[in-house]
Coordinates of N, CA and C in Angstrom, one line a residue:
Chain A
X147 N -33.0 30.7 -23.3 CA -33.8 29.6 -22.7 C -35.2 30.1 -22.3
X148 N -36.2 29.5 -23.1 CA -37.5 30.0 -23.0 C -38.2 29.3 -21.8
X149 N -39.2 29.9 -21.2 CA -40.0 29.3 -20.1 C -40.7 28.1 -20.6
X150 N -41.2 28.1 -21.8 CA -41.9 27.0 -22.4 C -41.0 26.2 -23.4
X151 N -41.1 24.9 -23.3 CA -40.2 24.1 -24.1 C -40.9 23.4 -25.3
X152 N -40.3 23.7 -26.5 CA -40.8 23.1 -27.7 C -39.7 22.4 -28.4
X153 N -40.0 21.3 -29.2 CA -39.0 20.7 -30.0 C -38.5 21.7 -31.1
X154 N -37.3 21.7 -31.4 CA -36.8 22.7 -32.4 C -37.3 22.4 -33.8
X155 N -37.7 21.2 -34.1 CA -38.1 20.9 -35.5 C -39.2 19.8 -35.5
X156 N -40.0 19.9 -36.6 CA -41.0 18.9 -36.9 C -41.2 18.8 -38.4
X157 N -41.7 17.7 -38.9 CA -41.8 17.6 -40.3 C -42.9 16.6 -40.7
X158 N -43.4 16.7 -41.9 CA -44.5 15.8 -42.4 C -44.6 15.9 -43.9
X159 N -45.3 15.0 -44.4 CA -45.6 15.1 -45.9 C -47.0 15.6 -46.1
X160 N -47.2 16.2 -47.3 CA -48.6 16.7 -47.6 C -49.7 15.7 -47.3
X161 N -50.7 16.2 -46.6 CA -51.8 15.3 -46.2 C -51.7 14.7 -44.9
X162 N -50.5 14.6 -44.3 CA -50.3 14.0 -43.0 C -50.8 14.9 -41.9
X163 N -50.9 14.3 -40.7 CA -51.2 15.0 -39.5 C -49.9 15.1 -38.6
X164 N -49.6 16.3 -38.2 CA -48.4 16.5 -37.4 C -48.8 17.2 -36.1
X165 N -48.0 16.9 -35.0 CA -48.3 17.5 -33.8 C -47.0 18.1 -33.3
X166 N -47.2 19.3 -32.6 CA -46.0 20.0 -32.0 C -46.3 20.1 -30.5
X167 N -45.4 19.8 -29.7 CA -45.6 19.8 -28.2 C -45.1 21.1 -27.6
X168 N -45.6 21.4 -26.4 CA -45.2 22.6 -25.7 C -45.3 22.2 -24.2
X169 N -44.1 22.3 -23.5 CA -44.1 21.9 -22.1 C -43.8 23.1 -21.2
X170 N -44.6 23.2 -20.1 CA -44.4 24.3 -19.2 C -44.5 23.9 -17.7
X171 N -45.2 24.7 -16.9 CA -45.3 24.4 -15.5 C -46.6 24.7 -14.9
X172 N -46.8 24.6 -13.6 CA -48.0 24.8 -13.0 C -48.4 26.3 -13.0
X173 N -47.5 27.2 -13.1 CA -47.8 28.6 -13.0 C -48.2 29.2 -14.4
X174 N -47.9 28.4 -15.4 CA -48.3 28.9 -16.8 C -49.3 28.0 -17.5
X175 N -48.8 27.0 -18.1 CA -49.7 26.1 -18.9 C -50.7 25.4 -17.9
X176 N -50.3 25.1 -16.7 CA -51.2 24.4 -15.8 C -52.4 25.2 -15.4
X177 N -52.4 26.6 -15.6 CA -53.5 27.4 -15.1 C -54.1 28.2 -16.2
X178 N -53.5 28.2 -17.4 CA -54.0 29.2 -18.4 C -54.2 28.6 -19.8
X179 N -54.9 29.3 -20.6 CA -55.1 28.9 -22.0 C -53.8 29.1 -22.7
X180 N -53.5 28.2 -23.6 CA -52.3 28.2 -24.4 C -52.7 28.7 -25.8
X181 N -51.9 29.6 -26.3 CA -52.1 30.2 -27.7 C -51.0 29.7 -28.6
X182 N -51.3 29.5 -29.8 CA -50.3 29.1 -30.8 C -50.3 30.1 -31.9
X183 N -49.0 30.5 -32.3 CA -48.8 31.5 -33.3 C -48.0 30.8 -34.4
X184 N -48.3 31.2 -35.6 CA -47.7 30.7 -36.9 C -46.8 31.9 -37.4
X185 N -45.6 31.7 -37.7 CA -44.8 32.7 -38.4 C -44.2 32.1 -39.7
X186 N -44.8 32.6 -40.8 CA -44.3 32.1 -42.1 C -43.0 32.9 -42.4
X187 N -42.2 32.4 -43.2 CA -40.9 33.1 -43.5 C -41.0 34.5 -43.9
X188 N -40.3 35.4 -43.2 CA -40.3 36.8 -43.5 C -41.5 37.6 -43.1
X189 N -42.4 37.0 -42.3 CA -43.6 37.7 -41.9 C -43.7 37.8 -40.4
X190 N -44.7 38.6 -39.9 CA -44.9 38.7 -38.5 C -45.7 37.5 -38.0
X191 N -45.6 37.1 -36.7 CA -46.4 36.0 -36.2 C -47.9 36.3 -36.3
X192 N -48.7 35.2 -36.3 CA -50.1 35.3 -36.5 C -50.7 34.3 -35.6
X193 N -51.7 34.7 -34.8 CA -52.5 33.8 -33.9 C -53.3 32.8 -34.8
X194 N -53.2 31.5 -34.5 CA -53.9 30.6 -35.2 C -55.0 29.8 -34.4
X195 N -54.7 29.4 -33.2 CA -55.6 28.7 -32.4 C -55.2 28.7 -30.9
X196 N -56.2 28.4 -30.1 CA -55.8 28.2 -28.6 C -56.5 27.0 -28.1
X197 N -56.2 26.7 -26.8 CA -56.6 25.4 -26.3 C -58.1 25.4 -25.8
X198 N -58.8 26.4 -26.1 CA -60.3 26.3 -25.9 C -60.9 26.5 -27.3
X199 N -60.1 26.1 -28.3 CA -60.6 26.0 -29.7 C -61.0 27.3 -30.3
X200 N -60.5 28.4 -29.9 CA -60.8 29.7 -30.5 C -59.8 29.8 -31.7
X201 N -60.3 30.3 -32.8 CA -59.6 30.4 -34.0 C -60.0 31.6 -34.7
X202 N -59.1 32.5 -35.2 CA -59.5 33.7 -35.9 C -60.2 33.3 -37.2
X203 N -61.0 34.2 -37.7 CA -61.7 33.9 -39.0 C -60.6 33.7 -40.0
X204 N -60.8 32.8 -40.9 CA -59.8 32.5 -41.9 C -58.8 31.4 -41.6
X205 N -58.7 31.0 -40.4 CA -57.8 29.9 -40.0 C -58.6 28.6 -40.1
X206 N -58.2 27.7 -41.0 CA -59.0 26.5 -41.2 C -59.0 25.6 -39.9
X207 N -60.0 24.8 -39.8 CA -60.1 23.9 -38.6 C -59.2 22.7 -38.7
X208 N -58.3 22.7 -39.7 CA -57.2 21.7 -39.7 C -56.2 22.0 -38.6
X209 N -56.3 23.2 -38.0 CA -55.4 23.6 -36.9 C -56.2 23.4 -35.6
X210 N -55.7 22.6 -34.7 CA -56.4 22.4 -33.4 C -55.4 22.4 -32.3
X211 N -55.8 22.6 -31.1 CA -54.9 22.6 -29.9 C -55.5 22.0 -28.8
X212 N -54.7 21.4 -27.9 CA -55.2 20.8 -26.7 C -54.2 21.0 -25.6
X213 N -54.6 20.6 -24.4 CA -53.8 20.8 -23.2 C -54.1 19.7 -22.2
X214 N -53.0 19.3 -21.5 CA -53.2 18.3 -20.4 C -52.2 18.6 -19.3
X215 N -52.6 19.0 -18.1 CA -51.8 19.3 -17.0 C -50.8 20.5 -17.4
X216 N -49.5 20.2 -17.5 CA -48.6 21.3 -17.8 C -48.0 21.2 -19.2
X217 N -48.7 20.5 -20.1 CA -48.3 20.4 -21.5 C -49.4 20.7 -22.5
X218 N -49.0 21.2 -23.6 CA -50.0 21.5 -24.6 C -49.5 21.0 -26.0
X219 N -50.4 20.9 -26.9 CA -49.9 20.5 -28.3 C -50.8 21.2 -29.3
X220 N -50.1 21.4 -30.5 CA -50.8 21.9 -31.7 C -50.8 20.7 -32.7
X221 N -52.0 20.5 -33.3 CA -52.1 19.5 -34.3 C -52.5 20.2 -35.6
X222 N -51.9 19.8 -36.7 CA -52.2 20.2 -38.0 C -52.5 19.0 -38.8
X223 N -53.8 18.9 -39.3 CA -54.2 17.8 -40.1 C -54.2 18.2 -41.6
X224 N -54.1 17.2 -42.5 CA -54.2 17.6 -43.9 C -53.0 18.6 -44.3
X225 N -51.8 18.2 -43.8 CA -50.7 19.2 -44.0 C -50.6 19.7 -45.4
X226 N -50.3 21.0 -45.5 CA -50.1 21.6 -46.8 C -48.8 22.3 -46.9
X227 N -48.3 22.5 -48.1 CA -47.0 23.2 -48.2 C -47.0 24.6 -47.6
X228 N -48.1 25.3 -47.7 CA -48.2 26.6 -47.1 C -48.2 26.7 -45.6
X229 N -48.2 25.5 -45.0 CA -48.1 25.4 -43.5 C -46.7 25.5 -43.0
X230 N -45.7 25.4 -43.9 CA -44.3 25.4 -43.6 C -43.9 26.8 -42.9
X231 N -43.3 26.7 -41.8 CA -42.9 27.9 -41.1 C -42.6 27.6 -39.6
X232 N -42.5 28.6 -38.8 CA -42.2 28.5 -37.4 C -43.5 28.6 -36.6
X233 N -43.6 27.7 -35.5 CA -44.8 27.7 -34.7 C -44.3 28.0 -33.2
X234 N -45.0 28.9 -32.6 CA -44.7 29.2 -31.2 C -45.9 29.0 -30.3
X235 N -45.7 28.4 -29.1 CA -46.7 28.4 -28.1 C -46.5 29.5 -27.2
X236 N -47.6 30.0 -26.5 CA -47.5 31.1 -25.6 C -48.6 31.0 -24.6
X237 N -48.4 31.5 -23.4 CA -49.5 31.5 -22.4 C -49.1 32.6 -21.4
X238 N -50.0 32.7 -20.4 CA -49.8 33.7 -19.3 C -49.0 32.9 -18.2
X239 N -48.1 33.6 -17.5 CA -47.5 33.0 -16.4 C -47.9 33.8 -15.1
X240 N -48.5 33.1 -14.2 CA -49.0 33.8 -13.0 C -47.9 34.3 -12.1
X241 N -46.8 33.6 -12.1 CA -45.7 34.0 -11.2 C -45.0 35.3 -11.8
X242 N -44.8 35.3 -13.2 CA -44.2 36.4 -13.8 C -45.1 37.6 -14.1
X243 N -46.4 37.3 -14.0 CA -47.5 38.3 -14.3 C -47.3 38.9 -15.7
X244 N -47.0 38.0 -16.6 CA -46.9 38.4 -18.0 C -46.9 37.2 -18.9
X245 N -47.0 37.4 -20.2 CA -47.0 36.3 -21.1 C -45.6 35.7 -21.3
X246 N -45.5 34.4 -21.6 CA -44.3 33.7 -21.9 C -44.4 32.9 -23.2
X247 N -43.3 32.8 -24.0 CA -43.3 32.1 -25.2 C -42.4 30.9 -25.2
X248 N -42.7 30.0 -26.1 CA -41.9 28.8 -26.3 C -40.7 29.2 -27.2
X249 N -39.8 28.3 -27.4 CA -38.6 28.6 -28.2 C -38.9 28.5 -29.7
X250 N -40.1 28.0 -30.1 CA -40.4 27.8 -31.5 C -40.1 26.5 -32.1
X251 N -40.9 26.0 -33.0 CA -40.7 24.8 -33.7 C -40.8 25.0 -35.2
X252 N -39.7 24.7 -35.9 CA -39.7 24.9 -37.3 C -40.3 23.7 -38.0
X253 N -41.5 23.9 -38.7 CA -42.2 22.9 -39.4 C -41.8 22.8 -40.8
X254 N -41.3 21.7 -41.3 CA -41.0 21.5 -42.7 C -42.0 20.5 -43.3
X255 N -42.5 20.9 -44.5 CA -43.4 20.0 -45.2 C -42.5 19.4 -46.3
X256 N -42.3 18.1 -46.2 CA -41.4 17.4 -47.1 C -41.9 17.1 -48.5
Chain B
X56 N -60.7 47.1 -40.2 CA -59.7 46.1 -40.0 C -58.7 46.7 -39.0
X57 N -58.4 45.9 -38.0 CA -57.4 46.4 -37.0 C -56.0 46.3 -37.5
X58 N -55.3 47.4 -37.4 CA -53.9 47.4 -37.8 C -53.0 48.1 -36.7
X59 N -51.8 47.6 -36.7 CA -50.8 48.2 -35.8 C -49.5 48.4 -36.6
X60 N -48.8 49.5 -36.4 CA -47.6 49.7 -37.1 C -46.5 50.3 -36.2
X61 N -45.3 49.7 -36.2 CA -44.2 50.2 -35.4 C -43.4 51.2 -36.2
X62 N -42.8 52.2 -35.5 CA -42.0 53.1 -36.1 C -40.9 53.5 -35.1
X63 N -39.7 53.9 -35.6 CA -38.6 54.3 -34.8 C -37.3 54.2 -35.6
X64 N -36.2 54.4 -34.9 CA -34.9 54.3 -35.6 C -34.5 52.9 -36.0
X65 N -33.8 52.7 -37.1 CA -33.4 51.4 -37.6 C -32.0 51.1 -37.0
X66 N -31.3 52.2 -36.6 CA -29.9 52.0 -36.1 C -29.7 52.8 -34.9
X67 N -29.2 52.2 -33.8 CA -28.9 53.0 -32.6 C -27.5 52.5 -32.2
X68 N -26.8 53.5 -31.5 CA -25.4 53.2 -31.1 C -25.5 52.5 -29.7
X69 N -24.5 51.7 -29.4 CA -24.4 51.1 -28.0 C -24.5 52.2 -27.0
X70 N -25.2 51.9 -25.9 CA -25.5 52.8 -24.7 C -26.6 53.8 -25.0
X71 N -27.0 54.0 -26.2 CA -28.1 54.9 -26.5 C -29.4 54.3 -26.0
X72 N -30.4 55.2 -26.0 CA -31.8 54.8 -25.6 C -32.6 54.7 -26.9
X73 N -33.4 53.6 -26.9 CA -34.3 53.3 -28.1 C -35.7 53.7 -27.7
X74 N -36.3 54.5 -28.6 CA -37.7 54.8 -28.5 C -38.5 54.3 -29.7
X75 N -39.5 53.5 -29.4 CA -40.3 53.0 -30.5 C -41.8 53.4 -30.3
X76 N -42.5 53.6 -31.4 CA -43.9 54.0 -31.3 C -44.7 53.0 -32.0
X77 N -45.8 52.6 -31.4 CA -46.8 51.7 -32.1 C -48.0 52.5 -32.3
X78 N -48.4 52.7 -33.6 CA -49.6 53.4 -33.9 C -50.7 52.5 -34.4
X79 N -51.9 52.5 -33.8 CA -52.8 51.5 -34.2 C -54.2 52.1 -34.6
X80 N -55.0 51.3 -35.2 CA -56.3 51.8 -35.7 C -57.4 50.7 -35.5
X81 N -58.6 51.2 -35.5 CA -59.8 50.3 -35.5 C -60.0 49.6 -34.1
X82 N -59.3 50.1 -33.1 CA -59.7 49.7 -31.7 C -59.2 50.8 -30.8
X83 N -59.8 50.7 -29.6 CA -59.4 51.8 -28.6 C -58.7 51.2 -27.4
X84 N -57.7 51.9 -26.9 CA -57.0 51.4 -25.7 C -57.7 51.9 -24.5
X85 N -58.9 52.4 -24.6 CA -59.7 52.7 -23.5 C -60.9 51.7 -23.3
X86 N -60.9 50.7 -24.1 CA -61.9 49.6 -24.0 C -61.5 48.6 -22.9
X87 N -62.3 48.3 -22.0 CA -61.9 47.4 -20.9 C -61.4 46.0 -21.5
X88 N -60.3 45.6 -20.9 CA -59.8 44.3 -21.3 C -58.7 44.3 -22.4
X89 N -58.6 45.5 -23.1 CA -57.6 45.6 -24.2 C -56.3 46.0 -23.7
X90 N -55.2 45.5 -24.3 CA -53.9 45.9 -24.0 C -53.1 46.0 -25.3
X91 N -51.9 46.5 -25.2 CA -50.9 46.5 -26.3 C -49.6 46.1 -25.8
X92 N -49.0 45.1 -26.4 CA -47.7 44.6 -26.0 C -46.6 44.8 -27.0
X93 N -45.4 44.7 -26.5 CA -44.2 44.7 -27.4 C -43.5 43.4 -27.2
X94 N -43.1 42.8 -28.3 CA -42.4 41.5 -28.4 C -41.2 41.7 -29.4
X95 N -40.1 41.1 -29.1 CA -39.0 41.2 -30.0 C -38.5 39.9 -30.5
X96 N -37.7 39.9 -31.5 CA -37.2 38.6 -32.1 C -35.8 38.9 -32.7
X97 N -34.8 38.5 -32.0 CA -33.4 38.6 -32.6 C -33.3 37.8 -33.9
X98 N -32.5 38.1 -34.8 CA -32.4 37.3 -36.1 C -32.2 35.9 -35.8
X99 N -33.1 35.1 -36.4 CA -33.0 33.6 -36.3 C -33.3 33.0 -34.9
X100 N -33.9 33.9 -34.0 CA -34.2 33.4 -32.7 C -35.6 33.5 -32.4
X101 N -36.0 33.1 -31.1 CA -37.4 33.1 -30.7 C -38.0 34.4 -30.3
X102 N -39.3 34.4 -30.2 CA -40.0 35.6 -29.7 C -39.7 35.8 -28.2
X103 N -39.6 37.0 -27.8 CA -39.4 37.4 -26.4 C -40.4 38.5 -26.1
X104 N -41.2 38.3 -25.1 CA -42.1 39.4 -24.7 C -41.3 40.4 -23.9
X105 N -41.6 41.7 -24.1 CA -40.9 42.8 -23.4 C -41.8 43.6 -22.4
X106 N -42.9 44.0 -22.9 CA -43.8 44.9 -22.0 C -45.2 44.9 -22.5
X107 N -46.1 45.3 -21.7 CA -47.5 45.5 -22.1 C -48.2 46.6 -21.3
X108 N -49.1 47.2 -21.8 CA -49.9 48.2 -21.1 C -51.4 48.0 -21.4
X109 N -52.2 48.1 -20.4 CA -53.6 47.8 -20.5 C -54.4 49.1 -20.6
X110 N -55.7 48.9 -20.9 CA -56.6 50.1 -21.0 C -56.7 51.0 -19.8
X111 N -56.5 50.3 -18.6 CA -56.6 51.1 -17.3 C -55.2 51.6 -16.9
X112 N -54.2 51.6 -17.8 CA -52.8 52.0 -17.5 C -52.0 51.1 -16.7
X113 N -52.5 49.9 -16.4 CA -51.7 48.8 -15.8 C -50.6 48.5 -16.7
X114 N -49.4 48.4 -16.1 CA -48.2 48.1 -17.0 C -47.5 46.9 -16.4
X115 N -47.0 46.0 -17.4 CA -46.3 44.8 -17.0 C -45.0 44.8 -17.8
X116 N -43.9 44.3 -17.2 CA -42.6 44.3 -17.8 C -42.0 42.9 -17.7
X117 N -41.2 42.5 -18.7 CA -40.4 41.3 -18.5 C -39.4 41.4 -17.4
X118 N -39.4 40.5 -16.4 CA -38.6 40.6 -15.3 C -37.1 40.8 -15.6
X119 N -36.6 40.2 -16.7 CA -35.2 40.3 -17.0 C -34.8 41.6 -17.6
X120 N -35.8 42.4 -18.1 CA -35.5 43.7 -18.7 C -36.2 44.9 -18.0
X121 N -36.8 44.6 -16.9 CA -37.6 45.6 -16.3 C -36.9 46.9 -16.0
X122 N -35.7 46.8 -15.6 CA -35.0 48.1 -15.2 C -34.7 48.9 -16.4
X123 N -34.8 48.4 -17.6 CA -34.4 49.2 -18.8 C -35.6 49.6 -19.6
X124 N -36.8 49.2 -19.2 CA -38.0 49.4 -20.1 C -39.0 50.4 -19.5
X125 N -39.7 51.1 -20.3 CA -40.8 52.0 -19.9 C -41.8 51.9 -21.1
X126 N -43.1 51.8 -20.7 CA -44.1 51.8 -21.7 C -45.2 52.8 -21.3
X127 N -45.7 53.6 -22.3 CA -46.7 54.6 -22.0 C -47.7 54.5 -23.2
X128 N -48.9 55.1 -22.9 CA -49.9 55.2 -24.0 C -50.4 56.6 -24.1
X129 N -50.9 56.9 -25.3 CA -51.6 58.2 -25.6 C -52.9 57.7 -26.3
X130 N -53.9 57.6 -25.5 CA -55.2 57.1 -26.0 C -55.8 58.0 -27.1
X131 N -55.6 59.3 -27.0 CA -56.1 60.2 -28.0 C -55.5 60.1 -29.3
X132 N -54.2 59.7 -29.3 CA -53.4 59.5 -30.6 C -53.4 58.1 -31.0
X133 N -54.0 57.1 -30.3 CA -53.9 55.7 -30.6 C -52.5 55.3 -30.7
X134 N -51.7 55.6 -29.7 CA -50.3 55.2 -29.8 C -49.8 54.7 -28.5
X135 N -48.8 53.8 -28.6 CA -48.1 53.2 -27.4 C -46.6 53.4 -27.7
X136 N -45.9 53.9 -26.7 CA -44.5 54.1 -26.8 C -43.7 53.2 -25.9
X137 N -42.7 52.6 -26.4 CA -41.7 51.8 -25.6 C -40.4 52.4 -25.6
X138 N -39.8 52.6 -24.5 CA -38.5 53.1 -24.3 C -37.6 52.0 -23.7
X139 N -36.4 51.8 -24.3 CA -35.5 50.9 -23.7 C -34.1 51.6 -23.6
X140 N -33.6 51.6 -22.4 CA -32.4 52.3 -22.2 C -31.2 51.4 -22.4
X141 N -30.0 52.1 -22.5 CA -28.7 51.4 -22.6 C -28.7 50.2 -23.5
X142 N -28.9 50.5 -24.8 CA -29.0 49.4 -25.8 C -27.6 48.8 -26.0
X143 N -27.6 47.5 -26.2 CA -26.4 46.7 -26.5 C -26.6 46.0 -27.9
X144 N -25.5 45.5 -28.5 CA -25.6 44.8 -29.7 C -26.5 43.6 -29.6
X145 N -26.6 42.9 -28.4 CA -27.5 41.8 -28.3 C -29.0 42.2 -28.4
X146 N -29.3 43.5 -28.3 CA -30.7 43.9 -28.4 C -31.1 44.1 -29.9
X147 N -30.2 43.8 -30.8 CA -30.5 43.9 -32.2 C -31.6 42.8 -32.5
X148 N -32.7 43.3 -33.0 CA -33.9 42.4 -33.2 C -34.9 43.1 -34.0
X149 N -35.9 42.4 -34.4 CA -37.2 42.9 -35.0 C -38.1 43.1 -33.8
X150 N -38.6 44.3 -33.7 CA -39.5 44.7 -32.6 C -40.9 44.8 -33.1
X151 N -41.8 44.0 -32.5 CA -43.2 44.0 -32.8 C -44.1 44.6 -31.7
X152 N -45.2 45.2 -32.2 CA -46.2 45.5 -31.2 C -47.5 44.7 -31.6
X153 N -48.3 44.4 -30.7 CA -49.5 43.6 -30.9 C -50.6 43.9 -29.9
X154 N -51.8 43.8 -30.4 CA -53.0 44.0 -29.5 C -53.1 42.7 -28.6
X155 N -53.4 42.9 -27.4 CA -53.6 41.8 -26.4 C -55.1 41.9 -26.0
X156 N -55.9 40.9 -26.3 CA -57.3 40.8 -26.0 C -57.8 39.4 -26.0
X157 N -58.3 38.9 -24.8 CA -57.9 39.4 -23.5 C -56.5 38.9 -23.1
X158 N -56.1 37.7 -23.4 CA -54.8 37.2 -23.1 C -54.2 36.6 -24.3
X159 N -54.5 37.0 -25.5 CA -53.9 36.6 -26.7 C -53.5 37.8 -27.5
X160 N -52.3 37.7 -28.1 CA -51.9 38.7 -29.1 C -52.6 38.4 -30.4
X161 N -53.7 39.0 -30.6 CA -54.6 38.6 -31.7 C -54.3 39.3 -33.0
X162 N -53.7 40.5 -32.9 CA -53.3 41.2 -34.2 C -51.9 41.8 -33.9
X163 N -51.0 41.6 -34.9 CA -49.6 42.0 -34.8 C -49.3 43.1 -35.9
X164 N -48.3 43.9 -35.5 CA -47.8 44.8 -36.5 C -46.8 44.1 -37.4
X165 N -46.3 44.8 -38.4 CA -45.4 44.1 -39.3 C -44.0 44.0 -38.8
X166 N -43.7 44.7 -37.7 CA -42.4 44.7 -37.1 C -41.4 45.7 -37.6
X167 N -40.5 46.1 -36.8 CA -39.4 47.1 -37.3 C -38.1 46.5 -36.8
X168 N -37.1 46.5 -37.7 CA -35.8 45.9 -37.4 C -34.9 47.0 -36.8
X169 N -34.4 46.8 -35.6 CA -33.5 47.7 -35.0 C -32.1 47.1 -34.8
X170 N -31.1 47.7 -35.3 CA -29.7 47.3 -35.2 C -28.9 48.1 -34.3
X171 N -28.2 47.5 -33.3 CA -27.4 48.2 -32.4 C -25.9 48.0 -32.8
X172 N -25.3 49.1 -33.2 CA -24.0 49.1 -33.7 C -23.4 50.5 -33.7
X173 N -22.1 50.5 -33.5 CA -21.4 51.8 -33.5 C -20.9 52.1 -34.9

């Protein structure tokens, strides 16, 4: 049972916009930037975007993130087949004094 | 280009101690704000943060595993070592190290699979 709650699955067709939610509390999402990681099958996680719109070079701006109170979301527009994989939200928890992860959302491109 | 690589045993017996080494390049663990963390992922399951160490030797541990974990750094060798005592089969997982800067794991290693079995 993860500190942050994500839906187990999400799906969309190529070209669609999909969103993935992440719910937490006042000690974590409520006070801190939320990061999103993409894990493609058989690979290590990779940072893709955070809620102050920081994105590593090479990550397209089709990936965006937002936050409101104790919830955050990842949006992927212009969905592509290569976006299929697992997505994790993560943030700092002030009570635990360390990072916390969500349970992951498996994104399927139909 | 920043890289990190995990190394250590692929198989440990129950009750043994696991020692993993993260060797990194193109950044320094003496730079203010920089840290290195360990995260694991059991097969088919979610990511779980284990421990992290900062440039100033500040150390943080997952509360649920704190009594079993120890993290140290050797800045001259660009290495971070994680020790986990009393391994159980449920500790079977892929173990990743990643750079933390400032509060995002921005670069990850490829991971190393550790199986706990007799």
